[in-house]
mmCIF file of C-alpha atoms and ligand atoms in Angstrom:
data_model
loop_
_atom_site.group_PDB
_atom_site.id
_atom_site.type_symbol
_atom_site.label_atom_id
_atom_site.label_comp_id
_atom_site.label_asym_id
_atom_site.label_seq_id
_atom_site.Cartn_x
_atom_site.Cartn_y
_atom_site.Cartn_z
ATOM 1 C CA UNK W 262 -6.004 -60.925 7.206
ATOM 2 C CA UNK W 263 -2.874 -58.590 7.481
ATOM 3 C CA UNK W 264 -1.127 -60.879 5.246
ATOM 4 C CA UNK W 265 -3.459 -60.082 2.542
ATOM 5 C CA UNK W 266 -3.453 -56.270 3.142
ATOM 6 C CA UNK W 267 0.459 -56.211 3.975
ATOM 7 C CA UNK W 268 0.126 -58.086 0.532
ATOM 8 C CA UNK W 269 -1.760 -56.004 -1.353
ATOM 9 C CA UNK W 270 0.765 -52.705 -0.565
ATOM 10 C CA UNK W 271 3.492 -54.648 -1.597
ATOM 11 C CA UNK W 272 3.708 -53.603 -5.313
ATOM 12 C CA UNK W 273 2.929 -49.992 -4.574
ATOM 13 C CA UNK W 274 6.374 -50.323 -2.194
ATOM 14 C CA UNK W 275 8.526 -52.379 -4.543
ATOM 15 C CA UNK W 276 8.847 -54.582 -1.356
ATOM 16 C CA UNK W 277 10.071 -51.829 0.961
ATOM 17 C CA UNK W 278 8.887 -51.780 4.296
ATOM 18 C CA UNK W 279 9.176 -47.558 4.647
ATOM 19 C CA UNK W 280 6.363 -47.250 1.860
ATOM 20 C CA UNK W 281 3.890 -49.012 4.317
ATOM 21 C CA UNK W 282 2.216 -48.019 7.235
ATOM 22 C CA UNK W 283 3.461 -48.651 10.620
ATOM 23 C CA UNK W 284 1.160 -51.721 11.627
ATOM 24 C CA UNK W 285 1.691 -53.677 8.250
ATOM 25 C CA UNK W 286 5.595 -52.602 8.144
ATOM 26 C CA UNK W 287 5.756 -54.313 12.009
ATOM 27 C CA UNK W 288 3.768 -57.444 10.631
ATOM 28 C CA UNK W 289 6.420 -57.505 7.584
ATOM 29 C CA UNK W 290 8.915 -57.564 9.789
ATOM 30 C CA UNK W 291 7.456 -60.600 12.087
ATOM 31 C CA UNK W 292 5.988 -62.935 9.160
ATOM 32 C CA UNK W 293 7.872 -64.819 6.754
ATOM 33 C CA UNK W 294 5.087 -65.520 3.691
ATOM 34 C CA UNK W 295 4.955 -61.728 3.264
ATOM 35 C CA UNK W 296 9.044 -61.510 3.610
ATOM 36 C CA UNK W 297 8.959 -64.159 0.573
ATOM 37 C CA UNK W 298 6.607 -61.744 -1.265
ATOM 38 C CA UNK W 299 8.605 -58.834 0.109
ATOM 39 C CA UNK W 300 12.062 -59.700 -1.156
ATOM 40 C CA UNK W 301 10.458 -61.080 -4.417
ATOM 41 C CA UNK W 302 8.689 -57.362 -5.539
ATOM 42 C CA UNK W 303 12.219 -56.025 -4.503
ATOM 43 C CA UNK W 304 13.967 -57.913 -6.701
ATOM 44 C CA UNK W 305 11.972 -56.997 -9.479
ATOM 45 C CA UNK W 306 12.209 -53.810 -8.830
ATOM 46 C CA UNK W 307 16.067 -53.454 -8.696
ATOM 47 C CA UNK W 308 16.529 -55.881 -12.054
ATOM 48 C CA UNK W 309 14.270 -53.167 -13.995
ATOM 49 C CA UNK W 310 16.168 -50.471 -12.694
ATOM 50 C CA UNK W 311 19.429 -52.175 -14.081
ATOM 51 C CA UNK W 312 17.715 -52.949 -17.272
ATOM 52 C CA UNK W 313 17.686 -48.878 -17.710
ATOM 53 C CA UNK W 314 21.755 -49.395 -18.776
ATOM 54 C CA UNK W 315 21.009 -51.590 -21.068
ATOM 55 C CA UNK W 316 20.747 -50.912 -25.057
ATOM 56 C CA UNK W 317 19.328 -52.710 -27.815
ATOM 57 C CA UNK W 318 22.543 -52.997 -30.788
ATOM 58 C CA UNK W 319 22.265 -49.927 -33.320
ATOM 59 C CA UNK W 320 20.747 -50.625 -36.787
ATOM 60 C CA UNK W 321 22.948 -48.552 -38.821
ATOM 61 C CA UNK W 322 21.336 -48.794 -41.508
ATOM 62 C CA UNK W 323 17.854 -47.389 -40.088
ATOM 63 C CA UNK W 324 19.719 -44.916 -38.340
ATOM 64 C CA UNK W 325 21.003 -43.811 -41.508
ATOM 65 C CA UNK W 326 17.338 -43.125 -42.869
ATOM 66 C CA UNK W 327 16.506 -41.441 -39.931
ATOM 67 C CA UNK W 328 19.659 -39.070 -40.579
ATOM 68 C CA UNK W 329 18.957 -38.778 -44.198
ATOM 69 C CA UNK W 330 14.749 -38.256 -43.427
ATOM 70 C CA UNK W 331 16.080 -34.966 -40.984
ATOM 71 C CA UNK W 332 18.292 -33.662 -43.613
ATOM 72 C CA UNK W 333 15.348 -33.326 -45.975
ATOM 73 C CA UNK W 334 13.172 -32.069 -43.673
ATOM 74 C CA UNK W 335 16.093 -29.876 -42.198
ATOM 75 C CA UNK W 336 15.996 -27.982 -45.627
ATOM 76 C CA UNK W 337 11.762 -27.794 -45.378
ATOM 77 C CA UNK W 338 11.605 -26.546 -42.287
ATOM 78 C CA UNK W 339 14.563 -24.534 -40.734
ATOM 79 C CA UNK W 340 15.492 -25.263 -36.949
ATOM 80 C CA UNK W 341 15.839 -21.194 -35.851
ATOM 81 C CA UNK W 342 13.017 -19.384 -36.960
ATOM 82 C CA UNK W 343 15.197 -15.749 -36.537
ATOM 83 C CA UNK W 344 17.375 -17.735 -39.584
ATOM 84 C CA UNK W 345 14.046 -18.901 -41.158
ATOM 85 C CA UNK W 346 13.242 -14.843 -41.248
ATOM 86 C CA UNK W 347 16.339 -14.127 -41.862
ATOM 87 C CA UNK W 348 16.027 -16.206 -45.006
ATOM 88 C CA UNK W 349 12.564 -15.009 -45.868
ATOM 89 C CA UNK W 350 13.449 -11.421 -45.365
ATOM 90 C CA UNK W 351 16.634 -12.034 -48.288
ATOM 91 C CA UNK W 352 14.292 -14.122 -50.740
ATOM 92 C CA UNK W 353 12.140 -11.046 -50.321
ATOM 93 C CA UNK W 354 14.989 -8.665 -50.618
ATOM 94 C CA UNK W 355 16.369 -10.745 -53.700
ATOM 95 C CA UNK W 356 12.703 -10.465 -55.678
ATOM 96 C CA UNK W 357 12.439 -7.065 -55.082
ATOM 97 C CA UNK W 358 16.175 -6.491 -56.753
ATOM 98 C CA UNK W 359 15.085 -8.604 -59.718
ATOM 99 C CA UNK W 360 11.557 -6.565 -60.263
ATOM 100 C CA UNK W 361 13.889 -3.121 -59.845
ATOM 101 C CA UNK W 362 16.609 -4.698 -62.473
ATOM 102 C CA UNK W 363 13.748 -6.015 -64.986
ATOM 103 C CA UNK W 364 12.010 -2.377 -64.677
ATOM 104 C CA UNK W 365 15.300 -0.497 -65.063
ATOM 105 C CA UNK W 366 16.189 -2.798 -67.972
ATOM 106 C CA UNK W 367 12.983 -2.252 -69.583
ATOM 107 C CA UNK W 368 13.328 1.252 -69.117
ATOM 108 C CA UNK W 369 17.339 1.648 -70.689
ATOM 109 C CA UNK W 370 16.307 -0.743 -73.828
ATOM 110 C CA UNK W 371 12.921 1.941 -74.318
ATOM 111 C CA UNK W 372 15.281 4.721 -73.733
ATOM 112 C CA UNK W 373 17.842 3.462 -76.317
ATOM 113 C CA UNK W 374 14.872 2.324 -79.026
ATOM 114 C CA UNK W 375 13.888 6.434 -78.697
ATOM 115 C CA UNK W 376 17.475 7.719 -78.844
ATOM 116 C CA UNK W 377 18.597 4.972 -82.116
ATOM 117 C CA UNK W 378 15.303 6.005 -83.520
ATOM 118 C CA UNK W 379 15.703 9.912 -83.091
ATOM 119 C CA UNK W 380 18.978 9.725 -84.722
ATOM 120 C CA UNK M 239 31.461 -32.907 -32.281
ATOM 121 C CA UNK M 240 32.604 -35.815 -30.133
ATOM 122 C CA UNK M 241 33.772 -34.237 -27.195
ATOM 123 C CA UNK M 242 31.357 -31.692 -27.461
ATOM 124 C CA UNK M 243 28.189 -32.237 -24.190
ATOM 125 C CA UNK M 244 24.966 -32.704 -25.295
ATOM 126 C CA UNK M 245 23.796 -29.387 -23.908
ATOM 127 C CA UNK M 246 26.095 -27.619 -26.154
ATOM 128 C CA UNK M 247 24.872 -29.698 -29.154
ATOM 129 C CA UNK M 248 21.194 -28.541 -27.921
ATOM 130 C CA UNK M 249 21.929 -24.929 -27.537
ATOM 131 C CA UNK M 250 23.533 -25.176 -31.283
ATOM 132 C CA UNK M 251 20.789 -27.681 -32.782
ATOM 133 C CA UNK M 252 18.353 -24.537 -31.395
ATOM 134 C CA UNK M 253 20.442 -21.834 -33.343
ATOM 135 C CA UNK M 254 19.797 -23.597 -36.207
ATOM 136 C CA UNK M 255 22.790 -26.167 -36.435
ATOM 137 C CA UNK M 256 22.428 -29.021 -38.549
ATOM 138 C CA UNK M 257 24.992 -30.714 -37.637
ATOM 139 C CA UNK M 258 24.500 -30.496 -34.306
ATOM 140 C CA UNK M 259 21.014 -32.259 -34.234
ATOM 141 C CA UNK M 260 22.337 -34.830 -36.120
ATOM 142 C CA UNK M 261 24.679 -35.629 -33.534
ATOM 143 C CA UNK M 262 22.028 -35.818 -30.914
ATOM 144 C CA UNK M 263 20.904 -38.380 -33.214
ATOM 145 C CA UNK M 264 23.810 -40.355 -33.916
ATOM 146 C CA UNK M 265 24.267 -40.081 -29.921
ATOM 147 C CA UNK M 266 20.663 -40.902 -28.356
ATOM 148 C CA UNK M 267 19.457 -43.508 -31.277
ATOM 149 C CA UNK M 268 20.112 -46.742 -29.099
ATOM 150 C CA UNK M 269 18.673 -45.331 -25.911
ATOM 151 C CA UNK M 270 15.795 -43.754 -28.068
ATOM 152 C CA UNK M 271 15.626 -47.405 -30.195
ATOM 153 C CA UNK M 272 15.256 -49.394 -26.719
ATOM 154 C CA UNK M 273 13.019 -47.421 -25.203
ATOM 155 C CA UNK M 274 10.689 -47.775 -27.954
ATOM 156 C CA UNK M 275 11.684 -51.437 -28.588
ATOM 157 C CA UNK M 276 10.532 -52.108 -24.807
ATOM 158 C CA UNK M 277 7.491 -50.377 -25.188
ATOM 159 C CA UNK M 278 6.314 -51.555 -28.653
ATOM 160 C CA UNK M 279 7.581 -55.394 -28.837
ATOM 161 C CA UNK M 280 9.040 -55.320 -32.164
ATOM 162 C CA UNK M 281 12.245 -54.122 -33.917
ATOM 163 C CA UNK M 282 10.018 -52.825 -37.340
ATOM 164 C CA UNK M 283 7.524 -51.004 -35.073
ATOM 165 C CA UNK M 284 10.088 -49.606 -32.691
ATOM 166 C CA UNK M 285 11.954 -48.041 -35.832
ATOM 167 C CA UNK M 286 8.418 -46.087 -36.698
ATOM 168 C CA UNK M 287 8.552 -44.985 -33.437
ATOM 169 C CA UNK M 288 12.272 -44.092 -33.656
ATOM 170 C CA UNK M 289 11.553 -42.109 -36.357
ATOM 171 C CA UNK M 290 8.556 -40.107 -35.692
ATOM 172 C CA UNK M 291 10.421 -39.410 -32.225
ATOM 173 C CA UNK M 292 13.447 -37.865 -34.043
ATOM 174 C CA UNK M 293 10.998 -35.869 -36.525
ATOM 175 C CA UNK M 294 8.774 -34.216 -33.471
ATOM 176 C CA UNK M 295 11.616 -33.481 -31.607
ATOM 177 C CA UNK M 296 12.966 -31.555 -34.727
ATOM 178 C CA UNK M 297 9.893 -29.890 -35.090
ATOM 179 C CA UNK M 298 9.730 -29.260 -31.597
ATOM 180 C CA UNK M 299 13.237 -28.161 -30.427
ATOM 181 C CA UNK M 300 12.257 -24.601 -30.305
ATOM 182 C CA UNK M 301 9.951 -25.513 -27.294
ATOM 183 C CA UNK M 302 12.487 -27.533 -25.579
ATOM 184 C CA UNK M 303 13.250 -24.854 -22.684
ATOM 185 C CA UNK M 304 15.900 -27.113 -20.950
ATOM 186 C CA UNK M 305 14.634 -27.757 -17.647
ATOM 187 C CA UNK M 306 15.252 -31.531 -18.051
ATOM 188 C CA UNK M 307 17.829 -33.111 -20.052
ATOM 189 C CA UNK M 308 17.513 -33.974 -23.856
ATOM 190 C CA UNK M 309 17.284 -37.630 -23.414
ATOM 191 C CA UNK M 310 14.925 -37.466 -20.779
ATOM 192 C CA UNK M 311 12.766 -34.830 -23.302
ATOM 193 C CA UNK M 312 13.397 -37.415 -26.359
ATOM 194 C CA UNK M 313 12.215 -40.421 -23.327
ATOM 195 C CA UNK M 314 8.873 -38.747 -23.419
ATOM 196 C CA UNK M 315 8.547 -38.396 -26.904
ATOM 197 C CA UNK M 316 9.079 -41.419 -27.278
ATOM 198 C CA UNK M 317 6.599 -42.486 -24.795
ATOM 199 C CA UNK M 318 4.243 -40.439 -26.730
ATOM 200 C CA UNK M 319 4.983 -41.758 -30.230
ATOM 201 C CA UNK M 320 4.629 -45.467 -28.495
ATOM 202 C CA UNK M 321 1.123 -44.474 -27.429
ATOM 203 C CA UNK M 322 -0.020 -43.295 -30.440
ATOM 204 C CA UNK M 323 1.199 -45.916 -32.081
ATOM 205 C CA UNK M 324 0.012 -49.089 -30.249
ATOM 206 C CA UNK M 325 -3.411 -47.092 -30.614
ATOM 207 C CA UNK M 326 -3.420 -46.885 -33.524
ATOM 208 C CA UNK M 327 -2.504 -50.414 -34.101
ATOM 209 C CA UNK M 328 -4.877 -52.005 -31.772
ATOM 210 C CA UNK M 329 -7.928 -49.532 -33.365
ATOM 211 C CA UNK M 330 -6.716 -51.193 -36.856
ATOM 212 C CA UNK M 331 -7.081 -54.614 -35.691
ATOM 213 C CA UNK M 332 -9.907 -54.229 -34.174
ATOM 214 C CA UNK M 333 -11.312 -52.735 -37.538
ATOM 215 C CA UNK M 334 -9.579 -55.801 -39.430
ATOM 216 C CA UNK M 335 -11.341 -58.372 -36.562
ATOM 217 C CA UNK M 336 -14.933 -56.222 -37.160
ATOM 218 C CA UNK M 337 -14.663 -56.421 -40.772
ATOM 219 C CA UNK M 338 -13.173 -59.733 -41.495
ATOM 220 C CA UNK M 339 -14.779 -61.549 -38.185
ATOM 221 C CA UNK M 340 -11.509 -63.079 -38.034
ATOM 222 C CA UNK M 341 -9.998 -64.384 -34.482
ATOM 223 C CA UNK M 342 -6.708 -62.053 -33.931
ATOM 224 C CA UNK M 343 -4.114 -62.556 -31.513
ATOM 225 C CA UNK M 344 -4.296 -58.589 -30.409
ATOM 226 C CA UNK M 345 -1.075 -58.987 -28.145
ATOM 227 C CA UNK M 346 1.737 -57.345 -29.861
ATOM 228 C CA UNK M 347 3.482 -59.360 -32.337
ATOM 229 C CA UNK M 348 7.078 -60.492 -31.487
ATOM 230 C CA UNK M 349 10.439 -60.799 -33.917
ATOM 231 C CA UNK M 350 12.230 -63.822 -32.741
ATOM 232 C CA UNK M 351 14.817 -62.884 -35.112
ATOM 233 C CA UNK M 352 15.705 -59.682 -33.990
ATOM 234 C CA UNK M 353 14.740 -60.711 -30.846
ATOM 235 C CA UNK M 354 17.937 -62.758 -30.707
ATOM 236 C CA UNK M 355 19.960 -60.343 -31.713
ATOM 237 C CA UNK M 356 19.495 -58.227 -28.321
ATOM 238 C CA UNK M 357 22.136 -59.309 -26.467
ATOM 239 C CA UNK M 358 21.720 -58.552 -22.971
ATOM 240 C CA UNK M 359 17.963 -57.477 -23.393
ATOM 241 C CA UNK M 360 17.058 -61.269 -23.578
ATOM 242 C CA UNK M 361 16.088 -62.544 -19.236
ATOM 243 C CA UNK M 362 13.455 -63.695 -17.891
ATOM 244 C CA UNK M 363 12.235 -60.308 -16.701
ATOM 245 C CA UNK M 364 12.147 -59.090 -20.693
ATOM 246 C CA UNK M 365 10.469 -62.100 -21.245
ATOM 247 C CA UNK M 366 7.907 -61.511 -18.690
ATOM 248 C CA UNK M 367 7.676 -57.816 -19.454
ATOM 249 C CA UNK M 368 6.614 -58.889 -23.070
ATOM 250 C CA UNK M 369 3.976 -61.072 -21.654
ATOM 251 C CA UNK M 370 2.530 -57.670 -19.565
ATOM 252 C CA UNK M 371 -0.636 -56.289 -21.554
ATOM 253 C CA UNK M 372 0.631 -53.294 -23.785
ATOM 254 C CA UNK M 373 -1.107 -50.719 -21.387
ATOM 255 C CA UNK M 374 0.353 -52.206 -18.208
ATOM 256 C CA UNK M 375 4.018 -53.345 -19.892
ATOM 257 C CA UNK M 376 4.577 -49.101 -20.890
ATOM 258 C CA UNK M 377 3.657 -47.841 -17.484
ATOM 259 C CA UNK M 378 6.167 -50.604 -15.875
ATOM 260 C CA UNK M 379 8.762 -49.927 -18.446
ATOM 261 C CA UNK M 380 8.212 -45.890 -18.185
ATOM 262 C CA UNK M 381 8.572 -45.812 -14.494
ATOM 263 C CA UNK M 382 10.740 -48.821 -12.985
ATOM 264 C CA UNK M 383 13.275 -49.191 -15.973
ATOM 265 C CA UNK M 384 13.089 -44.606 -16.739
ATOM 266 C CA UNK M 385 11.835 -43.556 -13.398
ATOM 267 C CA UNK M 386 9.374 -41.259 -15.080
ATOM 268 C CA UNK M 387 7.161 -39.673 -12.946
ATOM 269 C CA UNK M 388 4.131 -40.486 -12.942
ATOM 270 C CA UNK M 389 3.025 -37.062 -13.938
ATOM 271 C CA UNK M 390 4.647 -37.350 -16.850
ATOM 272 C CA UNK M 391 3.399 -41.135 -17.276
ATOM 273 C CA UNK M 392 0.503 -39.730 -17.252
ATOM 274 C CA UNK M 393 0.762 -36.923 -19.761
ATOM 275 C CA UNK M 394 2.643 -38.723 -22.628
ATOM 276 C CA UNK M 395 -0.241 -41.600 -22.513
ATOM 277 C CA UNK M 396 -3.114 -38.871 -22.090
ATOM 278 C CA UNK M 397 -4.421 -40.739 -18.995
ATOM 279 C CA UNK M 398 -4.926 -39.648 -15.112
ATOM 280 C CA UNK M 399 -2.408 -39.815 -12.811
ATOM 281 C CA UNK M 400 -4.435 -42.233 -10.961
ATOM 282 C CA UNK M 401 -5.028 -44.386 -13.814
ATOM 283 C CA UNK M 402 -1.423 -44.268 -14.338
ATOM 284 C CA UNK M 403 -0.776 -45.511 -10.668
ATOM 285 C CA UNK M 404 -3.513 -48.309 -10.880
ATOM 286 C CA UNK M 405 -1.631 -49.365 -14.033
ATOM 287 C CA UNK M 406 1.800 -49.803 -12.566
ATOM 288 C CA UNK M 407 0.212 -51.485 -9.366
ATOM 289 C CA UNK M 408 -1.339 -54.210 -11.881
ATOM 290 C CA UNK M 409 1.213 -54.468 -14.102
ATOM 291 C CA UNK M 410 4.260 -55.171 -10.892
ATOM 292 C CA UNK M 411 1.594 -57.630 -9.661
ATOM 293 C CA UNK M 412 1.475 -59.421 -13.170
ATOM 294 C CA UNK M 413 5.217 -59.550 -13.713
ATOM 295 C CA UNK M 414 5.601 -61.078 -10.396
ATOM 296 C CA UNK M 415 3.117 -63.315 -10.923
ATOM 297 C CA UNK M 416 4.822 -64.722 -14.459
ATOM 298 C CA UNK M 417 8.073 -64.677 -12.669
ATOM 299 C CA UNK M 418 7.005 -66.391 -9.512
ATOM 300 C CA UNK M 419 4.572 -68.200 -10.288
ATOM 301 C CA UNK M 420 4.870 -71.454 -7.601
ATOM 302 C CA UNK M 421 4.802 -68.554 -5.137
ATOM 303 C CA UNK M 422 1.124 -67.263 -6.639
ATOM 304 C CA UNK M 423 -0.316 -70.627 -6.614
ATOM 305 C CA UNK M 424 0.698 -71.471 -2.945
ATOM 306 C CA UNK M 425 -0.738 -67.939 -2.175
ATOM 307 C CA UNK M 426 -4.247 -69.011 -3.804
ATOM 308 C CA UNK M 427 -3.988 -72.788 -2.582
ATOM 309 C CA UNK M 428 -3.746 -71.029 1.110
ATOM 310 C CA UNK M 429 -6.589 -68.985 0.745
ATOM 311 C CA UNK M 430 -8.799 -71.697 -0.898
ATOM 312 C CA UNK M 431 -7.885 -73.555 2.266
ATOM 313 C CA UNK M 432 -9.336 -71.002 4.555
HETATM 314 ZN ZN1 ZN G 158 2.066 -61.894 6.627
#
């Protein structure tokens, strides 16, 4: 019966005895079946952790569209919103200069139409 | 850029540079790539994933504070993005299976091709681990392979923590089973015995 529990806290323990409690980490330490298990969870457990290293070759040219997909969206959306103000605040500034030069144009042409005509 | 750290390249890619975020690209695409490749099964889907990693971490940079590293923020993307995606995949089939009444195969689909390809991925653990139900394989992968804790397991799939805890105790139990499998069968010829 403590084969079966010691058993069943195996997988939560990676095969460690310090995850289990101290009955069932004396009865690993007597019993050979639940060794067998024991060292086989640990194993497992360390080749995953050494799998973390490991990378997958780079697909340059899907890493490429990823690159080019940012750049687009780089442009749509700013990364710093102060720059994205920033940039709002002189689109803003430039419109209002354009209104001011169209009004100030259409003001010197009326101006000069009066003067041309007065003479 | 190349000997400049990755923090750097963060605290610039925050101010705005573009250049910068591109080379946290350039620099965290294979980790980013596996990571999804583990967690996904296949090189096309993984690349979906890549790439809706790399666009909410663009949108999101602002809210990276820098408590953790930037590959360990871009892990849980990814981890997210996974989710999403094998949900979305497995609520498609199922649509496909209720409106067609056809029999589909809903484990993931696998690329032999690229597959090969993955030097170094290919063992008999990766094997196994693609054998591991989606939902047990990206709890395994997320904390045994990325130590992620399960916390954070927990938030990037939207599930408990306990659910998340159940999941990795089923899913070591299945991989050892498919690994050691004479040792499973003498286990259940024992206790047939008794
Ligand atoms: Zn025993």
């Amino acid at each position: 019966m403590l084969c079966e529990k010691v058993q069943a806290l195996l997988p939560q323990s990676q095969g460690s005895p310090e995850g289990l409690p101290a009955k069932e980490a004396a009865h690993l330490g007597s019993c050979l079946q639940c060794q067998v298990h024991a060292s086989q969870y640990a194993s497992i457990a360390s080749s995953l952790a050494s799998m973390r290293h490991q990378v997958a070759p780079i697909d340059e040219a899907h890493l490429a569209s990823v690159l080019e997909e940012y750049e687009t969206l780089a442009d749509v959306i700013p990364l710093n919103p102060r720059r994205r103000r920033l940039r709002k605040a002189i689109s803003t500034g430039r419109a209002v200069t354009a209104v001011t030069a169209a009004a100030a144009t259409v003001v010197a042409v009326k101006l000069l139409t009066k003067q041309r005509l007065a003479s | 850029m190349q000997s400049v750290s990755l923090d750097v390249l963060t605290q610039k890619a925050k101010q705005g540079s573009k250049k910068a975020f591109s080379e946290i690209v350039r620099r965290t695409y294979a980790d980013t790539y596996t990571l999804a490749y583990r967690l996904v099964g296949t090189s096309e889907d993984a690349k979906d994933v890549v790439q809706e990693t790399y666009l909410k971490a663009h949108k999101g940079l602002q809210r990276f504070r820098g408590d953790a590293q930037i590959t360990t923020w871009l892990y849980r993307i990814t981890a997210n993005c996974a989710n999403t995606y094998l949900s979305k995949k497995l609520r498609h089939k199922h649509d496909v299976l209720e409106n067609d009444e056809e029999v589909i195969d809903l484990n993931v689909q696998r690329d032999p091709a690229h597959m090969a390809q993955i030097v170094g991925l290919r063992s008999e653990l990766t094997e196994a681990l693609e054998q591991l139900p989606a939902k047990l394989r990206t709890v395994v992968v997320l904390r045994d392979i990325y130590d992620m804790a399960h916390a954070d397991i927990a938030e990037q799939l939207q599930i408990s923590e306990s659910a998340a805890k159940v999941r990795l105790h089923r899913g070591r139990q299945k991989l050892k089973e498919l690994l050691y499998p004479q040792s499973t069968e003498m286990e259940e010829g024992s206790a047939h015995a008794v």
